[in-house]
XYZ file of C-alpha atoms in Angstrom:
632
model
C -0.056 0.259 0.100
C 1.328 3.503 -0.861
C 1.919 5.751 1.920
C 0.501 9.104 2.144
C 2.947 11.453 2.635
C 0.760 14.405 4.030
C -0.854 12.031 6.436
C -1.080 12.977 10.164
C -1.573 11.009 12.547
C -4.952 11.493 15.041
C -2.960 11.420 18.295
C -0.381 14.083 16.544
C -3.072 16.106 14.909
C -4.493 16.508 18.696
C -0.419 17.741 19.919
C -0.489 19.976 17.174
C -3.842 21.258 17.575
C -3.120 21.837 21.722
C 0.158 23.814 20.908
C -1.593 26.189 18.283
C -4.504 26.861 20.572
C -2.022 27.515 23.474
C -0.262 29.956 21.508
C -3.414 31.301 20.325
C -4.957 31.892 24.044
C -1.553 33.301 25.031
C -1.193 35.830 22.214
C -5.271 36.674 22.887
C -4.733 36.890 26.455
C -1.572 39.012 26.263
C -3.659 41.471 24.219
C -3.567 44.532 26.516
C 0.183 44.375 27.552
C 1.652 43.897 24.016
C 2.515 46.756 21.520
C -0.507 47.834 19.312
C 1.499 49.301 16.433
C 4.488 46.972 15.277
C 6.021 47.243 11.997
C 9.417 46.711 10.410
C 11.615 47.687 7.082
C 10.993 45.063 4.594
C 14.858 44.585 4.344
C 14.694 43.247 7.908
C 11.780 41.136 7.268
C 13.161 39.763 4.196
C 16.120 38.779 6.255
C 14.384 36.915 9.023
C 12.101 35.195 6.628
C 13.054 35.001 2.795
C 14.427 31.489 2.105
C 14.770 28.650 -0.381
C 11.449 26.678 -0.002
C 11.856 24.066 2.510
C 12.358 20.252 0.974
C 12.789 18.890 4.542
C 10.031 18.946 7.201
C 10.611 21.316 10.504
C 9.003 20.810 14.062
C 6.010 22.011 14.584
C 7.379 23.764 17.952
C 9.904 25.517 15.888
C 7.580 26.965 13.336
C 5.378 28.376 15.686
C 8.329 29.774 17.728
C 9.202 31.582 14.160
C 5.402 32.353 13.367
C 5.651 34.172 16.724
C 8.632 36.155 16.325
C 8.729 37.084 13.122
C 5.343 37.145 11.794
C 3.004 38.067 14.409
C 5.008 40.195 16.286
C 5.071 42.715 13.346
C 1.636 43.984 12.960
C -1.077 45.904 14.333
C -3.093 44.958 17.150
C -6.595 45.745 15.706
C -7.858 44.139 18.394
C -6.277 46.015 21.243
C -8.735 47.743 23.431
C -6.731 51.279 22.537
C -7.012 50.730 18.735
C -8.954 53.596 17.634
C -7.800 54.004 14.007
C -9.758 53.168 10.871
C -12.138 50.431 12.093
C -10.830 48.027 14.643
C -11.362 44.742 14.521
C -12.359 42.095 17.496
C -13.497 39.171 16.561
C -14.829 36.330 19.194
C -12.912 33.019 20.022
C -16.168 30.841 19.176
C -16.007 32.649 15.702
C -12.501 31.859 15.352
C -13.227 28.104 16.249
C -16.021 28.394 13.597
C -13.380 29.355 10.739
C -10.945 26.671 12.230
C -14.069 23.943 11.718
C -14.862 25.067 8.178
C -11.021 25.393 7.100
C -10.495 21.458 8.697
C -13.630 20.223 7.180
C -12.857 22.088 4.053
C -16.487 23.026 3.227
C -17.078 23.923 -0.317
C -20.348 26.254 -0.069
C -21.174 26.755 -3.322
C -23.612 24.097 -4.603
C -26.612 22.870 -2.653
C -25.865 19.383 -3.808
C -22.441 19.550 -2.469
C -22.868 21.342 1.171
C -26.878 21.186 1.590
C -26.238 21.455 5.767
C -23.685 24.709 5.312
C -26.207 26.031 2.400
C -28.817 25.868 4.951
C -26.726 27.353 7.750
C -26.097 30.471 5.417
C -29.664 30.652 4.596
C -30.381 30.909 8.521
C -28.246 33.432 8.941
C -29.338 35.250 6.245
C -32.721 34.858 7.272
C -31.511 36.370 10.965
C -30.102 39.589 9.261
C -33.212 40.056 7.497
C -35.110 40.276 10.310
C -32.697 42.478 12.313
C -32.682 45.076 9.664
C -36.754 44.636 8.717
C -36.254 43.278 5.057
C -38.824 40.986 3.739
C -38.794 36.992 4.050
C -38.640 36.745 0.415
C -35.902 38.660 -0.104
C -32.262 36.663 -0.848
C -28.781 37.340 0.051
C -25.280 35.964 0.223
C -22.183 35.681 2.520
C -19.239 37.970 1.009
C -15.471 38.464 1.918
C -16.573 41.881 2.941
C -18.110 45.291 2.333
C -16.218 46.093 -1.222
C -17.431 42.319 -2.462
C -20.744 43.374 -1.366
C -20.842 47.048 -2.917
C -19.295 45.424 -6.406
C -22.349 42.730 -6.516
C -24.944 45.259 -5.611
C -23.727 47.707 -8.530
C -23.874 44.492 -11.073
C -26.724 43.165 -9.856
C -28.295 46.906 -10.305
C -27.017 46.848 -13.858
C -27.955 43.589 -14.959
C -31.493 44.214 -13.558
C -32.008 47.579 -15.052
C -30.064 47.928 -17.941
C -28.337 44.525 -19.070
C -25.131 45.185 -20.412
C -23.270 48.034 -19.879
C -23.987 51.587 -21.838
C -22.255 54.986 -21.625
C -25.226 56.953 -20.997
C -26.132 55.202 -17.449
C -25.438 57.061 -14.642
C -24.868 56.266 -10.813
C -25.017 58.819 -7.675
C -22.644 58.609 -4.304
C -21.915 61.123 -1.833
C -18.374 62.369 -1.596
C -18.283 60.311 1.811
C -19.335 57.103 0.063
C -16.676 54.355 0.863
C -14.133 54.026 -2.138
C -15.385 50.714 -2.656
C -18.503 51.943 -4.645
C -15.554 54.057 -6.794
C -13.684 50.804 -7.646
C -16.351 49.029 -8.005
C -17.740 51.250 -10.924
C -14.540 51.337 -12.490
C -14.322 47.554 -12.743
C -17.774 47.478 -13.949
C -16.965 49.763 -17.037
C -18.241 53.093 -15.586
C -16.499 55.717 -17.300
C -15.761 58.990 -15.149
C -18.656 61.119 -15.865
C -20.919 58.072 -15.189
C -20.545 58.267 -11.354
C -21.728 61.141 -9.796
C -19.990 62.498 -6.739
C -22.473 64.474 -4.801
C -21.848 66.988 -1.947
C -22.989 66.592 1.531
C -24.867 68.711 4.292
C -23.305 70.159 7.262
C -23.583 66.751 9.603
C -21.757 64.814 6.003
C -25.051 63.225 4.897
C -26.086 62.968 1.156
C -28.382 65.932 0.109
C -31.480 64.761 -1.181
C -32.042 68.468 -3.069
C -28.685 67.450 -4.618
C -29.268 64.046 -5.587
C -32.793 65.343 -7.069
C -30.849 68.454 -8.884
C -28.248 65.987 -10.533
C -30.782 63.559 -11.690
C -32.907 66.043 -13.367
C -29.690 67.566 -15.121
C -28.772 64.153 -16.212
C -32.325 63.394 -17.590
C -32.564 66.468 -19.689
C -29.149 65.769 -21.259
C -30.481 62.376 -22.161
C -28.823 60.193 -19.795
C -30.335 57.260 -17.780
C -29.791 57.521 -14.182
C -29.858 54.124 -12.722
C -28.523 53.529 -9.093
C -27.875 55.742 -5.742
C -25.846 54.439 -2.871
C -26.816 55.917 0.339
C -24.332 55.454 3.586
C -25.861 54.172 6.935
C -22.652 54.542 8.773
C -19.628 56.531 6.818
C -15.981 55.482 7.322
C -15.037 59.006 8.027
C -17.642 60.050 10.095
C -20.187 57.640 11.078
C -22.655 59.398 8.924
C -26.031 57.988 8.045
C -27.533 59.463 5.475
C -31.504 60.650 5.270
C -32.378 57.160 4.152
C -36.465 57.671 4.285
C -36.163 60.571 1.688
C -33.202 58.975 -0.578
C -35.435 55.990 -0.760
C -38.350 57.963 -1.737
C -36.634 60.086 -4.336
C -34.973 56.564 -6.157
C -38.502 54.832 -6.013
C -40.111 57.782 -7.325
C -37.390 58.093 -10.194
C -37.159 54.122 -10.252
C -33.469 54.104 -9.609
C -31.873 51.156 -7.739
C -31.816 52.323 -4.204
C -28.364 50.405 -2.461
C -27.645 50.890 1.276
C -24.037 50.783 2.024
C -24.596 49.442 5.770
C -20.920 47.926 6.060
C -19.859 50.085 8.823
C -23.196 50.604 10.648
C -25.980 47.970 9.626
C -25.715 45.799 12.496
C -26.265 48.623 15.157
C -30.085 48.059 14.313
C -29.791 45.269 16.571
C -29.980 48.017 19.447
C -33.135 50.255 19.576
C -31.361 53.823 19.183
C -29.836 52.072 16.006
C -33.080 51.016 14.898
C -34.192 54.660 15.053
C -31.063 55.580 13.001
C -31.456 53.362 10.477
C -34.997 54.011 9.639
C -35.477 53.186 5.937
C -32.897 50.921 5.389
C -35.810 48.446 4.967
C -36.584 50.086 1.850
C -33.616 49.685 0.039
C -32.953 47.281 -3.186
C -29.723 46.117 -1.779
C -28.150 46.453 1.748
C -24.548 45.786 2.336
C -23.491 44.506 5.875
C -20.006 43.143 7.461
C -20.329 41.092 10.075
C -16.714 41.486 10.693
C -17.350 44.998 12.096
C -20.078 45.343 14.739
C -21.044 41.684 14.694
C -17.390 41.056 15.729
C -16.720 37.996 13.408
C -13.043 37.177 12.203
C -11.943 38.400 9.099
C -13.652 37.730 6.262
C -17.049 38.166 6.575
C -19.288 40.286 4.438
C -22.695 40.061 3.350
C -25.288 41.504 0.474
C -29.145 41.605 0.800
C -31.270 41.904 -2.059
C -34.865 42.538 -2.103
C -35.550 41.103 -5.680
C -34.229 37.356 -5.454
C -34.549 36.783 -9.037
C -32.839 39.679 -9.901
C -29.572 38.290 -8.099
C -30.049 35.251 -9.387
C -30.210 36.437 -12.970
C -27.381 38.658 -12.682
C -24.958 35.637 -11.799
C -26.300 32.519 -12.786
C -23.973 30.992 -15.573
C -24.261 27.143 -16.025
C -21.540 25.623 -17.892
C -21.527 21.635 -19.082
C -19.240 20.965 -16.351
C -21.728 22.110 -13.848
C -25.256 20.727 -15.359
C -24.836 17.734 -12.954
C -25.424 20.590 -9.696
C -27.527 22.901 -11.808
C -30.332 24.482 -9.391
C -33.580 26.374 -9.475
C -34.007 29.340 -7.824
C -35.735 27.708 -4.778
C -32.316 25.585 -4.079
C -29.372 27.536 -2.459
C -26.285 27.175 -4.776
C -24.711 30.276 -3.554
C -22.094 30.194 -6.838
C -25.297 31.334 -8.503
C -25.373 34.602 -6.663
C -22.349 36.219 -7.000
C -18.831 36.184 -8.637
C -17.464 32.921 -6.654
C -17.643 29.642 -7.932
C -15.552 27.964 -5.162
C -16.334 29.660 -2.009
C -15.639 28.789 1.662
C -18.269 28.564 4.338
C -18.670 31.571 6.517
C -21.667 30.981 8.031
C -20.115 28.626 10.527
C -18.148 30.990 12.146
C -21.220 33.534 12.806
C -23.754 30.549 13.770
C -21.448 29.175 16.266
C -20.715 32.983 17.912
C -24.123 33.805 17.762
C -25.500 30.285 18.995
C -22.718 30.524 21.842
C -23.524 33.970 23.355
C -26.875 34.678 22.286
C -27.656 38.016 20.488
C -28.268 40.014 23.666
C -24.698 39.599 24.274
C -23.800 41.404 20.963
C -26.511 44.075 21.466
C -24.957 44.578 24.386
C -21.548 44.779 23.002
C -22.459 47.214 20.359
C -24.753 49.804 23.323
C -21.174 49.372 24.903
C -19.002 51.047 22.180
C -21.931 53.716 21.434
C -21.605 54.920 24.997
C -18.092 54.917 24.956
C -17.798 57.155 21.851
C -20.594 59.546 23.613
C -17.921 59.752 26.462
C -15.335 60.426 24.283
C -17.495 63.250 22.742
C -18.394 64.758 26.058
C -14.489 64.796 27.535
C -13.580 66.631 24.056
C -16.306 69.396 24.594
C -15.254 69.366 28.142
C -11.282 69.848 27.247
C -9.883 73.466 26.919
C -6.906 71.482 24.912
C -9.441 70.107 22.450
C -11.719 70.594 19.791
C -14.811 68.828 18.582
C -15.170 68.715 14.894
C -17.792 66.211 14.434
C -20.105 64.984 17.001
C -19.939 61.250 18.126
C -21.670 58.686 15.450
C -22.031 55.217 15.214
C -18.777 55.191 17.399
C -16.792 57.566 15.352
C -15.781 60.931 16.908
C -13.780 63.829 14.849
C -11.971 66.164 16.797
C -8.660 68.057 17.096
C -6.342 69.472 19.399
C -5.749 73.340 19.963
C -3.307 75.565 19.457
C -3.015 78.828 21.389
C -0.511 80.305 19.078
C -2.498 79.746 15.757
C -5.772 79.147 13.919
C -4.196 78.647 10.685
C -5.428 75.766 9.233
C -2.292 74.404 7.775
C -0.359 74.823 10.932
C -2.926 72.847 12.942
C -3.224 70.244 10.760
C 0.749 69.866 10.750
C 0.643 69.864 14.616
C -2.247 67.148 14.809
C -0.418 64.787 12.031
C 2.419 64.785 14.296
C 0.341 63.890 17.453
C -0.842 60.849 15.349
C 2.583 59.459 14.589
C 4.067 60.310 18.181
C 0.705 58.417 20.228
C 1.634 55.621 17.840
C 5.180 55.729 18.693
C 4.502 55.803 22.480
C 2.677 52.706 22.195
C -0.381 53.683 24.357
C -2.912 53.988 21.839
C -3.677 54.647 17.916
C -5.821 56.979 16.123
C -6.154 57.991 12.427
C -7.014 61.169 10.584
C -8.805 62.441 7.680
C -10.170 65.580 6.146
C -13.603 67.318 6.811
C -14.489 69.887 4.451
C -10.774 70.493 4.413
C -9.763 70.707 7.695
C -7.549 67.821 8.767
C -9.344 66.130 11.709
C -8.220 63.567 14.334
C -10.528 60.006 14.053
C -11.235 57.974 16.651
C -13.308 55.046 16.250
C -14.769 52.693 19.287
C -15.808 49.595 18.136
C -13.549 47.080 19.930
C -15.795 45.063 22.704
C -12.938 44.776 25.298
C -12.300 48.806 25.527
C -13.149 49.976 28.761
C -13.958 53.822 29.468
C -10.302 54.320 31.052
C -8.866 53.289 27.307
C -10.890 55.802 26.008
C -9.827 58.637 28.666
C -5.994 57.988 28.475
C -5.752 58.213 25.055
C -7.545 61.487 24.631
C -5.625 62.889 27.657
C -2.437 62.013 26.110
C -3.548 64.033 22.914
C -4.502 66.878 25.164
C -1.704 66.909 27.322
C 1.503 66.120 24.889
C 3.591 69.230 24.288
C 2.952 70.158 20.839
C 5.919 70.256 18.381
C 7.861 73.003 17.648
C 8.150 74.593 13.983
C 11.506 73.085 13.339
C 10.195 69.742 14.431
C 7.622 69.694 11.905
C 9.098 71.053 8.891
C 9.946 67.490 7.438
C 6.595 66.141 8.201
C 4.534 65.308 4.811
C 2.097 67.307 3.627
C -1.341 65.951 4.448
C -3.409 65.420 1.039
C -7.230 65.328 0.740
C -8.516 62.409 -1.701
C -9.061 63.858 -5.272
C -9.549 62.203 -9.232
C -8.209 62.612 -12.549
C -8.447 62.251 -16.303
C -10.544 63.901 -19.313
C -10.186 66.940 -21.007
C -13.018 69.299 -22.262
C -11.976 72.397 -24.552
C -8.941 72.068 -26.872
C -7.186 74.782 -28.444
C -3.481 76.335 -28.572
C -1.644 77.962 -25.830
C -0.639 81.379 -26.267
C 1.416 80.963 -22.730
C 4.884 80.968 -21.897
C 6.445 79.854 -18.369
C 7.395 83.666 -17.402
C 3.318 84.486 -17.812
C 2.304 81.100 -15.991
C 4.886 81.889 -13.018
C 2.786 85.225 -12.626
C -0.158 83.901 -11.828
C -0.324 83.524 -7.920
C -1.353 79.591 -7.844
C 1.722 78.859 -9.945
C 4.202 80.779 -8.274
C 6.233 78.096 -6.438
C 6.113 76.008 -9.504
C 9.665 74.559 -11.126
C 10.631 75.373 -14.588
C 9.725 72.319 -15.769
C 6.184 72.314 -13.944
C 5.901 75.783 -15.668
C 6.820 74.414 -19.200
C 4.297 71.542 -18.559
C 1.166 73.934 -17.954
C 2.509 76.325 -20.497
C 2.436 72.899 -23.127
C -0.837 71.573 -21.615
C -2.898 74.551 -21.002
C -5.320 76.668 -23.851
C -6.740 79.811 -23.901
C -10.090 80.715 -24.110
C -12.283 83.926 -24.313
C -15.892 84.363 -23.442
C -18.099 87.229 -23.900
C -20.177 89.128 -21.441
C -23.211 86.765 -20.130
C -21.474 83.425 -21.640
C -21.709 80.380 -19.200
C -18.501 78.859 -18.719
C -19.857 76.144 -16.502
C -23.443 74.616 -15.967
C -24.158 73.268 -12.444
C -24.288 69.578 -12.525
C -22.544 69.120 -15.792
C -19.605 66.833 -16.668
C -16.036 68.138 -17.332
C -12.859 68.038 -15.727
C -11.031 70.910 -16.896
C -9.676 73.535 -14.375
C -9.950 77.376 -15.098
C -7.627 80.521 -14.022
C -9.026 83.743 -15.112
C -6.172 85.718 -16.776
C -8.440 88.760 -17.751
C -12.188 89.947 -16.822
C -14.470 88.931 -14.069
C -16.998 86.046 -13.458
C -19.954 85.328 -10.978
C -20.388 81.974 -9.684
C -23.948 80.902 -9.054
C -25.852 78.002 -7.083
C -29.608 78.079 -7.760
C -29.445 81.496 -9.187
C -27.758 82.717 -6.239
C -24.644 84.956 -6.349
C -22.390 82.932 -4.035
C -19.012 84.828 -5.010
C -17.230 87.114 -7.886
C -13.882 85.980 -9.266
C -11.309 88.267 -10.666
C -8.002 88.125 -12.584
C -5.616 85.193 -10.911
C -8.799 83.597 -9.105
C -9.610 79.966 -10.510
C -12.801 77.712 -10.442
C -13.406 73.941 -11.425
C -11.307 72.930 -9.163
C -13.608 70.389 -7.348
C -14.574 68.539 -10.367
C -11.026 68.655 -11.535
C -9.471 66.639 -8.641
C -9.466 62.952 -8.191
C -12.188 62.093 -5.579
C -11.336 58.583 -6.050
C -10.770 55.738 -9.048
C -10.982 58.708 -11.468
C -14.116 59.948 -10.577
C -15.254 63.087 -9.276
C -17.763 65.812 -8.482
C -20.110 67.020 -11.097
C -19.888 71.057 -11.486
C -21.583 72.130 -8.278
C -22.055 75.769 -9.433
C -22.754 77.754 -12.763
C -20.104 80.142 -13.652
C -20.673 83.165 -15.952
C -18.787 85.621 -17.842
C -19.665 89.452 -16.076
C -17.087 90.666 -18.229
C -15.114 90.016 -21.101
C -13.311 86.954 -19.730
C -9.863 85.442 -21.084
C -9.138 82.046 -19.358
C -6.497 79.665 -18.959
C -7.886 76.276 -19.494
C -5.704 73.135 -17.585
C -6.566 69.380 -18.174
C -7.600 68.035 -14.673
C -5.492 65.275 -14.959
C -2.334 67.779 -15.204
C -3.910 69.551 -12.133
C -3.858 66.463 -10.223
C -0.072 65.624 -10.926
C 0.803 69.281 -10.189
C -1.266 69.153 -6.668
C 0.209 65.993 -5.775
C 3.935 67.251 -6.680
C 3.797 70.809 -5.380
C 2.585 71.035 -1.440
C 2.152 74.968 -1.730
C -0.203 74.533 -4.764
C -1.726 71.977 -2.794
C -2.232 74.079 0.216
C -3.917 76.810 -2.019
C -6.263 74.403 -3.843
C -7.465 72.932 -0.403
C -8.175 76.292 1.332
C -10.399 77.157 -1.996
C -12.158 73.958 -1.497
C -12.627 74.467 2.424
C -14.495 77.721 1.661
C -16.252 76.565 -1.324
C -17.644 73.394 -0.940
C -20.081 73.845 2.100
C -22.076 76.500 -0.436
C -22.147 74.261 -3.332
């Protein structure tokens, strides 16, 4: 009889399992005492880990020792109680064991015939999720790797359901606070830059229903087909929840597919206050959820729910000859017919096991605990003379910054606060991240970890409030902080009448190098417009950037004059700059020539390159955005 070279004896399997579990328990128990942010240069890790593939076996104990010393010791502890950066991760032990069971059993969860039990378990989990958000029983869904995959699947389903093959006249809408995965999904699915409208938000960072309606009306007048709108139920920047009831009404009245990205905040629906905040989510055509966030599951675990079960099935079912043996009807649960993956693991085991072990009430209490701690953080910030609240607590996220008595200048405040982020990480006490809110640099504290306590929040906030601010000289080497912005697409053509000397005389370009000035001279064109000419129209698409050389222009939003511009001033920067994946804002205002107007027109992709290369120019553009975006 041939010997199986990969066989492990039952007793050895137990011994290896005990060793691995002992190591994991020790690693998890020591969580609060270990550094929460550790990295290493690539050269060092290559020295430790880069080796020829092993032909001979090594002892399991030796392997675990290297794993601990050279791998696990060089990573962030996202489950640390004072990890408040990005979106913390803190799974549960039963959930981890569920992953072990699913992996050890090597469950294929793609077809009912091959995995009826695991498929039924996934249906049970999806049914619980539907009940929690008020979705109809006949809706369907699928567990995926995370919110990015769910958003991609939702957009693909919507497109297939509403229009079929991709068309150049289709338009989708998101807010400027939408998750970047929606931009990535649109790009992968073939949406061109002008086909994803990035809309401005209100003072609470929520999508504006009036902006959505105006953009839809503009696209309809232009002969385009509005198809999809994505609302946020917990944005990553601030935890903002869009006005779901109003947006659902607009989408359904206009026959758009209404998607709610609730990857971050969806499971707050388990709490009484969360259910109130998420009113309207039950009206969505599709909903993204992320059990590896507020439901405390180990990575990876995302979910998409779709109201019309037939739509999801039709969008993805393809049955070649080699799969005819497991072909199913829609009444069966072939999950490979509901998404991109044919071979898919079983994510339902860990969710089911952890929910059964703890009970839903325990998760409800954990979510409420995190929400309470975020409110506590807000109160401490408001009571502090050293800290400034920039956005109230929303779904566990609080945005704030350190004050500075010596300056109120935004760029200096940004540099000082950025230094504090780095110093906090270096201290080992805690970790926070940063963002920008309407041009202002913000410290962002996200409370999601079920092991976090009030003293953890207090320690980090007290450190930020009391840490000596760095001196001017100590912050000179800090990198410039950049907002997320887009590229591509030119609108008007024409010959340039400029030379580098003339370009340098424009204040915005005064700090550019000779080669950069020559780039503008080569890339730009000059246009003229008589008085009364409309240069830009609100909600139109275009990526060109304009600088006034001579004359005056008026900027209006809904007929209201919001500013007048003269020589050396510029407009069109919001639409020219990259929001993400080559998508950007539409034109957010109408610009008209108030006198004979002579304009330098610069393609958006050239502006993007310059903004990223020239810090001084980036600062000037960002100041304009900060002033103009709230009025758009």
